[in-house]
């Protein structure tokens, strides 16, 4: 007889608490107030949590925009039936801007060359006579007057029009148009808008989060850019700069929209500041199962390279998770795990598919849950604990959770 479905427990489980996602979005939405929209950033499969499920929860809780890195991620959201405004800001040289036009995806443009590629894509779509997705009723009205979706999608004659947001490098030194290119970018964008090829729906930049002084300097650069853009004849609907860190700590950087990533997942962007201190609830709990238990004598070696030996007679619990699942190998002999309410430590090297925890004399059995990290308010180690063990940041811990995990959603 097969076991009933609810009894079957995967030995690699990524449980996502959508209630926590909603809580975090509501908290930030309340903090920024009615004049600032919240964009839910769901790139990289929603930081490993599942992009579509997180996006739906975020929208329920008041987010009015979605943000992703590339167009494939944006198209996947559209395919899942999400029809709120979506912005994608990172494009390869062969990016399918025609798809962006057809699917009404806002394209973050970082150069005149990209702007021209978008304009060519509009010609292609028009030439093919392709139909543009129709916006859903009420789409983009946002937060009761907060940043809307930036206006027209069809030209005066009903022709497809691209939606473009100009991305400026105000000091991060990464993606975004260099200061020397701003004027050319603005005047070309104004020209194409005048010609009915595209609508400039927004203007944005990204902070380095180095310190408050540097962030303020970038904000001044963006303010100057907005003035230059207006002088060139561009009136962007949304102007945005802040990701989670500035959203929480630099109110003047919130502008018409904040791009909420890590905070929506309930994690802190600040060193030494916990989720709870920020009023956030971690949404992801990563679990394995004890898949074998053995009692061994003192001085028993564990795993590759014998980097761990038992101090006395001890119980070793085998967990079926490894670096192929995104469990960082640097956590070997350092990172915590929770079994039956007690903390133990990864013992010996983390291998591709498995690791061991020396649980000493704790009564551990095959099938016991092993929580690597979750919400510390529930007694579990945190993603921050794992980040510290692996000399990285909580962002990397959650985004690397691999495809062999079964993701389950709790509301
Ligand atoms: C990833 C990303 C964000 C979200 O950042 P968090 O620190 O996770 O809030 C916002 N804006 C851009 C451009 C990004 O790439």
XYZ file of N, CA and C in Angstrom, residues 7 10 19 40 57 86 127 144 216 231 241 267 328 338 372 387:
48
model
N 1.724 12.071 4.386
C 2.711 11.424 5.247
C 4.099 11.441 4.599
N 9.671 14.747 1.954
C 10.899 14.770 1.172
C 12.095 14.943 2.111
N 2.798 33.653 4.333
C 2.279 34.594 5.337
C 3.383 35.551 5.781
N 8.053 44.447 -5.697
C 8.560 43.192 -5.126
C 9.611 42.628 -6.074
N 1.943 36.480 -3.551
C 1.754 36.863 -2.140
C 2.050 38.349 -1.957
N 5.851 45.023 -14.684
C 7.084 44.269 -14.396
C 8.255 44.999 -15.036
N 5.942 45.383 -37.631
C 6.049 44.747 -38.948
C 5.353 43.398 -38.978
N -3.388 53.455 -4.757
C -4.258 54.601 -4.523
C -3.509 55.903 -4.723
N 23.703 59.385 0.050
C 23.160 60.729 -0.194
C 23.782 61.356 -1.438
N 14.435 68.556 -18.609
C 14.850 69.594 -19.558
C 14.882 69.031 -20.979
N 15.190 54.495 -6.434
C 16.600 54.344 -6.080
C 16.828 53.279 -5.003
N 14.715 38.927 5.589
C 16.111 38.927 6.025
C 16.650 40.344 6.075
N 26.625 25.490 1.584
C 28.010 25.909 1.352
C 29.023 25.008 2.055
N 19.552 22.141 13.538
C 18.562 21.918 14.609
C 17.963 20.536 14.430
N 18.223 23.370 8.891
C 19.486 24.106 8.741
C 19.274 25.557 9.154
N 25.277 32.225 7.037
C 26.109 33.179 6.298
C 27.423 33.406 7.027
